[in-house]
Amino acid sequence: MRIISRIALVLVIIGAINWGLIGFFRYDLVSSIFGGETTGLSRIIFSLVGLSGLLCLPLLFDPVGDVDVVSDRDHRSYRNPNLGTELGDEPDFTDVRDVSKKDYDKD
């Protein structure tokens, strides 16, 4: 289904460019390439662009937030993992030896 969604998005973009050309320059690119508005091939292209718009309609209702995807070695993916450190445990460095200039002078 992912491939069909991408094809639909490309057709919607082509349709948007064509409508932009019609609006700004009164030039219908699809009709001029395929021989007019009433030819069969032009109507098929216009129909595919319209169906693609309907297929892309669910994109309007998808959440907009950023989604982080982390994959492990088994190619499983986890969506929205807690990658922040605000609520996580902070590392404990109390047992790390404090190395100062005096320790180097003793050697």
XYZ file of C-alpha atoms in Angstrom:
107
model
C 0.000 0.000 0.000
C 2.965 2.281 0.560
C 3.830 2.260 -3.160
C 0.260 3.124 -4.132
C 0.299 6.039 -1.673
C 3.508 7.386 -3.191
C 2.155 7.100 -6.728
C -1.033 8.857 -5.609
C 1.009 11.642 -4.018
C 3.024 12.117 -7.221
C -0.189 12.334 -9.260
C -1.633 14.862 -6.807
C 1.512 16.979 -7.165
C 1.245 16.779 -10.963
C -2.393 17.851 -10.712
C -1.483 20.755 -8.430
C 1.188 21.937 -10.852
C -1.300 21.689 -13.713
C -3.904 23.711 -11.773
C -1.241 26.285 -10.935
C -0.408 26.637 -14.619
C -4.095 26.999 -15.443
C -4.591 29.614 -12.737
C -1.520 31.714 -13.462
C -1.032 31.350 -17.203
C -4.290 29.842 -18.570
C -2.220 26.930 -19.860
C -3.430 23.352 -19.400
C -0.291 21.214 -19.616
C -2.051 17.840 -19.490
C -4.468 18.787 -22.263
C -1.708 20.184 -24.449
C 0.438 17.047 -24.031
C -2.383 14.561 -24.643
C -4.325 16.407 -27.341
C -7.109 18.390 -25.661
C -9.479 18.203 -22.729
C -11.959 15.845 -24.349
C -9.535 13.174 -25.591
C -9.681 9.828 -23.873
C -6.112 9.927 -22.588
C -6.542 13.362 -21.033
C -9.722 12.250 -19.295
C -7.911 9.172 -17.944
C -5.103 11.366 -16.560
C -7.615 13.776 -15.009
C -9.506 10.826 -13.489
C -6.318 9.317 -12.042
C -5.357 12.664 -10.506
C -8.836 12.932 -8.965
C -8.688 9.405 -7.537
C -5.209 10.123 -6.208
C -6.583 13.136 -4.380
C -9.135 10.881 -2.711
C -6.437 8.370 -1.782
C -4.339 11.145 -0.218
C -7.272 12.423 1.827
C -6.309 10.349 4.932
C -3.003 12.262 5.030
C -5.046 15.252 6.128
C -6.028 13.459 9.326
C -2.635 11.953 10.234
C -0.992 13.356 13.359
C 1.562 16.019 12.596
C 3.983 15.263 15.450
C 7.501 14.022 14.876
C 7.870 10.265 15.039
C 11.180 8.735 15.961
C 11.743 5.222 14.704
C 14.509 3.125 16.207
C 15.406 -0.211 14.674
C 17.269 -3.020 16.338
C 19.298 -5.790 14.748
C 16.244 -7.984 14.150
C 14.766 -5.260 11.912
C 11.909 -4.584 14.280
C 11.069 -0.953 14.737
C 9.792 0.837 17.796
C 7.858 4.050 17.381
C 8.247 6.984 19.762
C 10.840 5.597 22.136
C 11.826 7.690 25.140
C 15.079 9.128 23.834
C 15.069 12.134 26.133
C 17.023 12.422 29.358
C 14.552 14.646 31.194
C 12.829 11.756 32.917
C 15.553 9.137 32.592
C 18.211 8.187 35.109
C 21.251 10.378 35.222
C 24.622 8.597 35.213
C 26.310 8.347 38.607
C 29.931 9.519 38.471
C 30.562 9.625 42.228
C 32.888 6.635 42.127
C 35.060 8.152 39.390
C 38.408 9.273 40.760
C 38.997 13.008 40.714
C 42.146 13.476 38.709
C 43.787 16.772 39.413
C 47.127 18.330 38.641
C 48.537 17.131 41.978
C 48.125 13.476 40.960
C 50.277 14.037 37.875
C 52.984 15.815 39.856
C 53.438 12.798 42.180
C 54.442 10.424 39.370
